[in-house]
Short mmCIF file of C-alpha atoms in Angstrom, two decimals:
data_model
loop_
_atom_site.label_atom_id
_atom_site.label_comp_id
_atom_site.label_asym_id
_atom_site.label_seq_id
_atom_site.Cartn_x
_atom_site.Cartn_y
_atom_site.Cartn_z
CA MET A 40 39.61 13.22 -21.99
CA THR A 41 39.66 16.74 -23.12
CA SER A 42 42.54 19.52 -23.03
CA THR A 43 43.22 21.80 -20.27
CA GLY A 44 42.01 24.50 -22.56
CA GLU A 45 38.64 23.54 -22.93
CA ALA A 46 38.48 22.53 -19.19
CA VAL A 47 39.47 26.22 -18.16
CA GLN A 48 36.91 27.29 -20.87
CA PHE A 49 34.25 25.12 -19.21
CA TRP A 50 34.49 26.41 -15.61
CA VAL A 51 34.56 29.77 -16.72
CA LEU A 52 31.70 29.62 -19.01
CA ALA A 53 29.58 27.09 -16.61
CA VAL A 54 30.16 30.01 -13.62
CA ILE A 55 28.81 32.23 -16.18
CA ALA A 56 25.65 30.13 -17.51
CA VAL A 57 24.66 29.27 -14.01
CA GLY A 58 25.06 32.83 -12.77
CA GLY A 59 23.18 34.01 -15.55
CA ALA A 60 20.36 31.31 -14.89
CA LEU A 61 20.15 32.11 -11.21
CA GLY A 62 19.88 35.49 -11.94
CA MET A 63 17.35 35.12 -14.10
CA LEU A 64 15.25 33.35 -11.45
CA LEU A 65 16.43 35.63 -8.69
CA MET A 66 15.83 39.17 -10.30
CA ARG A 67 12.43 41.08 -9.63
CA LYS A 68 12.52 42.96 -13.16
CA ALA A 69 11.76 41.15 -16.11
CA VAL A 70 14.29 43.39 -17.90
CA HIS A 71 16.66 42.39 -15.51
CA SER A 72 15.73 38.59 -16.23
CA ALA A 73 15.80 38.83 -19.52
CA LEU A 74 19.20 40.01 -19.52
CA CYS A 75 20.77 37.14 -17.29
CA LEU A 76 19.00 34.81 -19.73
CA ALA A 77 21.17 36.54 -22.56
CA ALA A 78 24.12 36.25 -20.77
CA THR A 79 23.14 32.66 -20.05
CA MET A 80 22.63 32.03 -23.89
CA ILE A 81 25.96 33.37 -24.81
CA ALA A 82 27.95 31.18 -22.40
CA LEU A 83 26.07 28.07 -24.21
CA ALA A 84 26.81 29.09 -27.62
CA ILE A 85 30.22 29.27 -26.88
CA CYS A 86 30.39 25.66 -25.17
CA TYR A 87 28.61 24.74 -28.29
CA LEU A 88 31.55 26.12 -30.43
CA ALA A 89 34.12 24.59 -28.10
CA GLN A 90 32.08 20.85 -28.70
CA GLY A 91 32.44 21.37 -32.69
CA ALA A 92 29.24 22.29 -32.68
CA VAL A 93 29.89 25.16 -35.02
CA PHE A 94 26.88 25.86 -36.96
CA LEU A 95 24.86 25.65 -33.55
CA GLY A 96 27.10 27.69 -32.04
CA VAL A 97 26.32 31.01 -34.38
CA VAL A 98 22.81 29.91 -35.05
CA GLN A 99 22.81 29.96 -30.85
CA ILE A 100 23.91 33.71 -30.83
CA VAL A 101 21.90 34.94 -34.37
CA VAL A 102 18.61 33.20 -33.32
CA TYR A 103 18.54 33.00 -29.69
CA THR A 104 20.38 35.96 -28.44
CA GLY A 105 19.82 38.08 -31.30
CA ALA A 106 16.27 37.52 -32.49
CA ILE A 107 14.42 35.70 -29.68
CA MET A 108 15.69 37.73 -26.41
CA MET A 109 14.94 41.24 -28.73
CA LEU A 110 10.97 39.82 -29.08
CA PHE A 111 11.23 39.22 -25.44
CA LEU A 112 12.61 42.68 -24.75
CA PHE A 113 10.22 44.13 -27.45
CA VAL A 114 7.21 42.39 -25.44
CA VAL A 115 8.64 43.56 -22.04
CA MET A 116 8.69 47.20 -23.02
CA LEU A 117 4.98 46.61 -24.28
CA VAL A 118 3.82 45.26 -20.99
CA GLY A 119 5.64 47.85 -19.19
CA VAL A 120 9.36 47.89 -18.19
CA THR A 121 8.53 48.39 -14.22
CA SER A 122 6.10 45.92 -13.72
CA GLU A 123 7.89 43.80 -10.62
CA ASP A 124 6.57 40.47 -9.72
CA SER A 125 4.82 40.84 -6.80
CA LEU A 126 6.38 38.97 -3.32
CA LYS A 127 2.74 38.02 -2.37
CA GLU A 128 2.16 34.40 -2.25
CA GLN A 129 -1.38 32.90 -3.85
CA LEU A 130 -0.95 29.42 -2.65
CA LYS A 131 0.39 29.07 0.74
CA GLY A 132 3.95 27.27 0.82
CA GLN A 133 4.09 27.35 -2.82
CA ARG A 134 7.50 28.89 -3.18
CA VAL A 135 9.24 26.48 -0.57
CA ALA A 136 7.23 23.41 -2.44
CA ALA A 137 8.71 24.34 -5.43
CA VAL A 138 12.55 25.05 -4.13
CA LEU A 139 11.98 21.33 -2.79
CA CYS A 140 10.62 20.18 -5.95
CA GLY A 141 13.45 21.75 -7.79
CA LEU A 142 15.75 20.40 -5.20
CA GLY A 143 14.74 16.97 -5.73
CA PHE A 144 14.22 16.90 -9.39
CA GLY A 145 17.90 18.31 -10.11
CA VAL A 146 19.32 15.37 -7.45
CA LEU A 147 17.50 13.01 -9.38
CA LEU A 148 19.17 13.92 -13.17
CA ILE A 149 22.19 14.74 -11.69
CA ALA A 150 22.28 11.19 -9.82
CA GLY A 151 20.78 9.64 -13.46
CA ILE A 152 23.84 11.15 -15.38
CA ALA A 153 26.27 9.80 -12.58
CA HIS A 154 25.05 6.59 -13.01
CA ALA A 155 24.87 6.28 -16.65
CA LYS A 156 27.43 3.82 -18.54
CA LEU A 157 29.79 6.39 -20.43
CA GLY A 158 32.43 4.39 -22.09
CA HIS A 159 35.52 6.31 -24.19
CA PHE A 160 34.50 9.49 -25.98
CA PRO A 161 35.36 9.26 -29.65
CA GLY A 162 34.91 13.15 -30.34
CA LEU A 163 33.49 14.54 -33.53
CA ALA A 164 36.36 14.25 -35.82
CA GLU A 165 34.83 11.40 -38.03
CA ALA A 166 31.58 12.82 -38.25
CA ASN A 167 33.18 16.62 -38.59
CA ALA A 168 35.50 15.49 -41.60
CA GLU A 169 34.06 17.14 -44.41
CA GLY A 170 33.49 20.35 -42.28
CA ASN A 171 30.41 20.60 -39.73
CA VAL A 172 28.07 22.42 -42.04
CA GLN A 173 28.62 20.15 -44.74
CA GLY A 174 27.60 17.22 -42.59
CA LEU A 175 24.43 19.07 -41.20
CA ALA A 176 23.42 19.81 -44.58
CA ARG A 177 23.68 16.15 -45.66
CA LEU A 178 21.68 15.14 -42.75
CA ILE A 179 18.97 17.51 -42.70
CA PHE A 180 18.40 17.15 -46.92
CA THR A 181 18.43 13.17 -46.83
CA LYS A 182 17.54 11.53 -43.45
CA TYR A 183 15.84 14.50 -41.39
CA VAL A 184 14.07 16.09 -44.88
CA TRP A 185 10.49 15.12 -43.71
CA ALA A 186 10.97 16.54 -40.63
CA PHE A 187 12.52 19.77 -42.35
CA GLU A 188 9.54 20.30 -44.56
CA VAL A 189 7.30 19.86 -41.75
CA THR A 190 9.15 22.54 -40.03
CA GLY A 191 8.50 24.92 -42.66
CA ALA A 192 4.69 24.39 -42.28
CA LEU A 193 5.15 24.81 -38.25
CA LEU A 194 6.87 28.12 -38.81
CA ILE A 195 4.38 29.50 -41.12
CA THR A 196 1.34 28.42 -38.72
CA ALA A 197 3.66 30.16 -35.99
CA ALA A 198 3.63 33.42 -38.04
CA VAL A 199 -0.22 33.67 -38.88
CA GLY A 200 -1.16 32.49 -35.11
CA ALA A 201 0.98 35.55 -34.12
CA MET A 202 -0.69 37.78 -36.43
CA VAL A 203 -4.37 36.36 -35.85
CA LEU A 204 -3.64 36.58 -31.60
CA THR A 205 -2.72 40.02 -31.99
CA HIS A 206 -5.14 41.50 -34.65
CA ARG A 207 -7.77 43.58 -33.74
CA GLU A 208 -10.80 43.75 -36.14
CA HIS A 209 -12.64 47.41 -36.40
CA VAL A 210 -16.10 46.19 -36.38
CA THR A 211 -17.38 49.86 -37.24
CA ALA A 212 -15.50 52.36 -38.91
CA PRO A 213 -13.21 54.79 -36.33
CA SER A 214 -15.16 57.70 -35.43
CA THR A 215 -13.87 61.34 -36.91
CA GLN A 216 -12.87 63.97 -35.09
CA ARG A 217 -16.11 65.86 -35.85
CA GLU A 218 -18.17 63.08 -34.46
CA LEU A 219 -15.81 62.34 -31.50
CA ALA A 220 -16.56 66.68 -30.80
CA ALA A 221 -20.27 66.34 -31.04
CA GLN A 222 -20.35 63.33 -28.95
CA ARG A 223 -18.69 65.33 -26.12
CA ILE A 224 -20.93 67.92 -26.27
CA ARG A 225 -24.11 65.85 -26.55
CA GLU A 226 -22.72 64.07 -23.33
CA ASN A 227 -21.78 66.75 -21.80
CA LYS A 228 -18.57 65.36 -20.36
CA GLN A 229 -15.60 67.27 -20.21
CA VAL A 230 -16.85 69.80 -23.09
CA PRO A 231 -13.61 71.81 -23.66
CA PRO A 232 -10.32 69.96 -24.20
CA LEU A 233 -8.29 68.00 -21.57
CA PRO A 234 -5.79 70.30 -19.22
CA ALA A 235 -2.43 69.75 -20.32
CA PRO A 236 0.06 68.36 -18.21
CA GLY A 237 3.13 70.20 -16.65
CA VAL A 238 3.82 73.06 -14.46
CA TYR A 239 5.03 75.60 -16.75
CA ALA A 240 7.29 77.83 -14.50
CA ARG A 241 9.46 74.59 -13.65
CA HIS A 242 8.40 71.07 -15.56
CA ASN A 243 6.73 70.11 -18.78
CA ALA A 244 7.19 66.56 -18.72
CA VAL A 245 4.43 64.46 -19.73
CA ASP A 246 4.47 62.01 -16.57
CA ILE A 247 3.81 65.41 -14.06
CA ALA A 248 0.59 66.32 -13.90
CA GLY A 249 -0.84 70.17 -13.96
CA LEU A 250 -1.62 71.92 -11.13
CA LEU A 251 -5.30 73.10 -10.43
CA PRO A 252 -5.35 76.97 -8.77
CA ASP A 253 -5.94 75.22 -5.45
CA GLY A 254 -2.54 73.72 -5.77
CA THR A 255 -3.64 70.39 -5.85
CA ILE A 256 -3.20 68.16 -9.14
CA ALA A 257 -5.52 67.64 -12.45
CA GLU A 258 -5.30 64.06 -12.64
CA ASP A 259 -6.74 63.91 -16.13
CA SER A 260 -3.70 66.22 -17.65
CA VAL A 261 -1.47 62.74 -17.66
CA MET A 262 -2.63 60.20 -20.63
CA ASN A 263 -4.37 57.21 -19.15
CA THR A 264 -1.27 54.81 -19.93
CA LEU A 265 1.01 56.63 -17.39
CA ARG A 266 -1.92 56.71 -14.54
CA GLU A 267 -2.29 53.06 -15.33
CA ARG A 268 1.02 51.84 -14.50
CA GLY A 269 1.32 54.47 -11.66
CA GLN A 270 4.32 56.46 -13.10
CA MET A 271 2.51 59.85 -12.57
CA ARG A 272 4.69 62.55 -10.89
CA ASP A 273 3.15 64.79 -8.35
CA VAL A 274 5.04 68.27 -7.55
CA SER A 275 2.73 70.33 -6.47
CA GLN A 276 4.47 69.72 -3.04
CA ASP A 277 7.99 70.22 -4.14
CA MET A 278 8.53 74.04 -3.83
CA LEU A 279 6.95 74.17 -0.23
CA ARG A 280 9.55 71.09 0.68
CA ARG A 281 12.45 73.23 -0.83
CA MET A 282 11.77 76.15 1.12
CA ALA A 283 11.42 74.62 4.04
CA GLU A 284 14.85 72.96 3.58
CA LEU A 285 15.95 76.38 2.98
CA GLU A 286 14.55 77.44 5.90
CA ASN A 287 16.06 74.95 8.49
CA SER A 288 19.52 75.38 6.75
CA THR A 289 19.38 78.75 7.31
CA ALA A 290 18.28 78.63 10.85
CA GLU A 291 20.98 75.96 11.59
CA TRP A 292 23.42 78.55 10.23
CA LEU A 293 22.34 81.70 12.02
CA GLY A 294 21.83 79.49 15.50
CA ARG A 295 17.84 80.08 15.54
CA PRO A 296 15.37 77.93 16.37
CA SER A 297 14.09 76.26 13.49
CA SER A 298 11.07 78.31 11.83
CA GLU A 299 9.90 74.92 9.75
CA ARG A 300 6.43 75.79 8.76
CA PRO A 301 4.13 72.69 9.66
CA ALA A 302 3.13 70.14 6.57
CA LEU A 303 0.39 71.43 4.14
CA PRO A 304 -2.93 70.19 5.84
CA SER A 305 -4.38 68.02 2.84
CA GLN A 306 -8.03 68.75 3.76
CA PRO A 307 -9.55 70.91 0.99
CA ARG A 308 -9.48 74.99 1.78
CA PRO A 309 -11.75 76.59 3.84
CA GLU A 310 -14.23 78.54 1.93
CA LEU A 311 -13.18 81.70 0.87
CA GLU A 312 -14.65 84.88 2.95
CA PRO A 313 -17.46 87.03 0.86
CA VAL A 314 -15.87 89.97 -0.48
CA PRO A 315 -17.13 92.71 2.36
CA ASN A 316 -19.73 95.15 0.70
CA HIS A 317 -18.75 98.39 -0.49
CA GLN A 318 -20.51 100.56 1.90
CA LYS A 319 -18.71 99.23 4.81
CA THR A 320 -14.99 99.14 3.43
CA THR A 321 -16.01 103.19 2.71
CA ASP A 322 -17.23 103.59 6.63
CA ASP A 323 -14.07 101.75 7.22
CA ALA A 324 -12.12 104.08 5.27
CA ALA A 325 -13.81 107.24 6.78
CA LYS A 326 -13.19 105.69 10.26
CA ARG A 327 -9.51 105.66 9.95
CA GLN A 328 -9.37 109.04 8.24
CA GLU A 329 -11.04 110.65 11.42
CA GLU A 330 -8.31 108.46 13.89
CA GLY A 331 -5.46 109.53 11.70
CA GLU A 332 -6.76 113.41 11.97
CA MET B 298 38.10 17.24 -17.70
CA ASN B 299 35.19 14.69 -18.60
CA PRO B 300 33.10 15.97 -21.34
CA VAL B 301 30.11 14.52 -19.27
CA ASN B 302 30.66 17.62 -17.33
CA TYR B 303 28.58 19.43 -19.82
CA LEU B 304 25.66 17.14 -19.59
CA TYR B 305 26.04 18.20 -15.78
CA LEU B 306 26.07 21.68 -16.27
CA ALA B 307 22.68 20.82 -18.82
CA ALA B 308 21.11 19.08 -15.72
CA LEU B 309 21.65 22.10 -13.53
CA LEU B 310 20.30 24.74 -16.04
CA PHE B 311 17.44 22.24 -16.75
CA THR B 312 16.74 22.60 -12.61
CA ILE B 313 16.92 26.09 -12.47
CA GLY B 314 14.33 26.62 -15.29
CA ALA B 315 11.73 24.14 -14.14
CA SER B 316 12.44 25.61 -10.61
CA GLY B 317 11.61 29.35 -12.41
CA VAL B 318 8.72 27.91 -13.85
CA LEU B 319 7.20 26.90 -10.32
CA ILE B 320 8.51 29.66 -8.33
CA ARG B 321 7.84 32.93 -10.94
CA ARG B 322 4.23 34.78 -11.76
CA ASN B 323 4.86 36.99 -14.36
CA ALA B 324 4.10 35.33 -17.69
CA ILE B 325 7.14 36.74 -19.58
CA VAL B 326 9.87 35.51 -17.01
CA LEU B 327 7.84 32.02 -16.93
CA PHE B 328 8.30 31.94 -20.75
CA MET B 329 11.93 32.67 -20.33
CA CYS B 330 12.43 29.78 -17.66
CA VAL B 331 11.03 27.57 -20.56
CA GLU B 332 13.87 28.60 -23.18
CA LEU B 333 16.22 28.13 -20.33
CA MET B 334 15.08 24.58 -20.16
CA LEU B 335 15.25 24.25 -24.02
CA ASN B 336 18.94 25.49 -23.96
CA ALA B 337 19.62 22.99 -21.14
CA SER B 338 18.51 20.28 -23.60
CA ASN B 339 19.99 21.58 -26.55
CA LEU B 340 23.44 21.64 -24.79
CA ALA B 341 22.83 17.92 -23.15
CA LEU B 342 21.88 17.15 -27.29
CA VAL B 343 25.36 18.87 -28.70
CA THR B 344 27.60 16.71 -25.83
CA PHE B 345 25.50 13.64 -26.81
CA SER B 346 26.60 14.26 -30.21
CA ARG B 347 29.93 14.48 -29.25
CA LEU B 348 30.20 11.66 -27.26
CA HIS B 349 28.47 9.30 -29.77
CA ASP B 350 30.69 10.69 -33.01
CA ASN B 351 27.42 11.52 -35.27
CA LEU B 352 25.64 14.54 -35.98
CA ASP B 353 22.41 13.21 -35.32
CA GLY B 354 22.12 15.18 -31.90
CA GLN B 355 22.93 18.18 -33.44
CA ILE B 356 20.04 18.28 -36.17
CA LEU B 357 17.88 17.48 -33.32
CA ALA B 358 19.44 20.44 -31.18
CA PHE B 359 18.52 22.49 -34.25
CA PHE B 360 15.05 21.35 -34.66
CA THR B 361 14.32 22.34 -31.06
CA MET B 362 15.54 25.65 -32.08
CA VAL B 363 13.03 26.34 -34.72
CA VAL B 364 10.26 24.63 -32.52
CA ALA B 365 11.58 27.03 -29.73
CA ALA B 366 11.64 30.40 -32.26
CA ALA B 367 7.73 29.51 -33.10
CA GLU B 368 6.82 28.66 -29.73
CA VAL B 369 8.17 31.91 -28.48
CA VAL B 370 6.19 33.89 -31.38
CA VAL B 371 2.61 32.69 -30.43
CA GLY B 372 3.33 32.41 -26.64
CA LEU B 373 4.39 36.31 -26.82
CA ALA B 374 1.27 37.14 -29.18
CA ILE B 375 -0.68 35.17 -26.52
CA ILE B 376 1.10 37.28 -23.28
CA VAL B 377 0.32 40.38 -25.33
CA SER B 378 -3.40 39.67 -26.27
CA ILE B 379 -3.94 38.67 -22.43
CA PHE B 380 -2.32 42.20 -21.54
CA ARG B 381 -4.34 44.20 -23.49
CA THR B 382 -7.61 42.98 -21.73
CA ARG B 383 -6.69 42.04 -18.13
CA HIS B 384 -3.93 45.00 -17.86
CA SER B 385 -1.43 42.44 -16.40
CA ALA B 386 1.12 40.15 -17.11
CA SER B 387 1.05 37.91 -14.09
CA VAL B 388 -0.35 34.28 -14.15
CA ASP B 389 -2.30 34.71 -10.85
CA ASP B 390 -4.70 37.38 -12.82
CA SER B 391 -6.02 35.10 -15.46
CA ASN B 392 -8.58 33.26 -13.25
CA LEU B 393 -11.76 33.62 -15.14
CA MET B 394 -12.30 29.73 -15.51
CA LYS B 395 -11.65 29.43 -11.60
CA LEU B 396 -14.97 28.33 -9.95
#
């Protein structure tokens, strides 16, 4: 049996750990899942410390929450923070089946532990007599020295593997700016530079598409990455919307019927009328003059 | 309190991790679930080490951590290279070998 203090600590940590694990399972965004998992790992580290595994407790914090979770966060940022899990099921009934499987598995595991014949608990007093780190070092460099050496080979392989997997070989030399310009002219596609993002009077953020003369957005003024992630903001209707709101509130204040304009039609604008010829306008002016007299 | 409670906690966390692998579709979250399972088994190993008064369990947990670190490095590299070619981190989208 353990002390009351450890019991209290255990129950607090168990709640945090299970809560973090469930949060990781249920959060839709990968970043939130990663943060929940980090909370669980820290709770587990304190569990290790409480059980006399001092070295492992510190390694858990340094390696797991410090290195591995940061690696996870890096990759989450690379892949896109806003990426959410789709809720669409690819296989019918898979989620229900998975939950049932999990429940059954958990019941089996816990029943197995409950039926195990566990006698008295000596604690780590004897094994930790000369200090936890010293005891671990003695074992690692005597009994488990072979496994330790193989671990070194494994780590080297993992590092090389990661480099090979993420490295991209340039088969040809990258084209220079001059070559790219020549190619653009040759293909006659987008010969001038791409339009710049932002609406100069109000917004200059890179995720806001510039507006074309007719008020629609210029899609290619926003960089590819943002466009692919769907992070392009369209402010072309913002001013009109704000103006309508202002008009509405004014009308309400004055007690007049609202003079709200119908929403802007989405179809392309009609062709501009041809400029009336010079002869006709002078005739009109002459006629007006006569009428005036 | 009985130290066996730590084993129950480990079993619970392992179960949550295993269900997560079955339920979630995002490759990164899938990896996090695997990490949770590894952590749960580490907790069980540390508890066993305490129940038997020797440090072999802790050594095993230590090696598990090293292997987990190596696994994460390679796994995340694979996810990044898949994301580069397929523009998606969802495991449902990697179906080129489907008949």
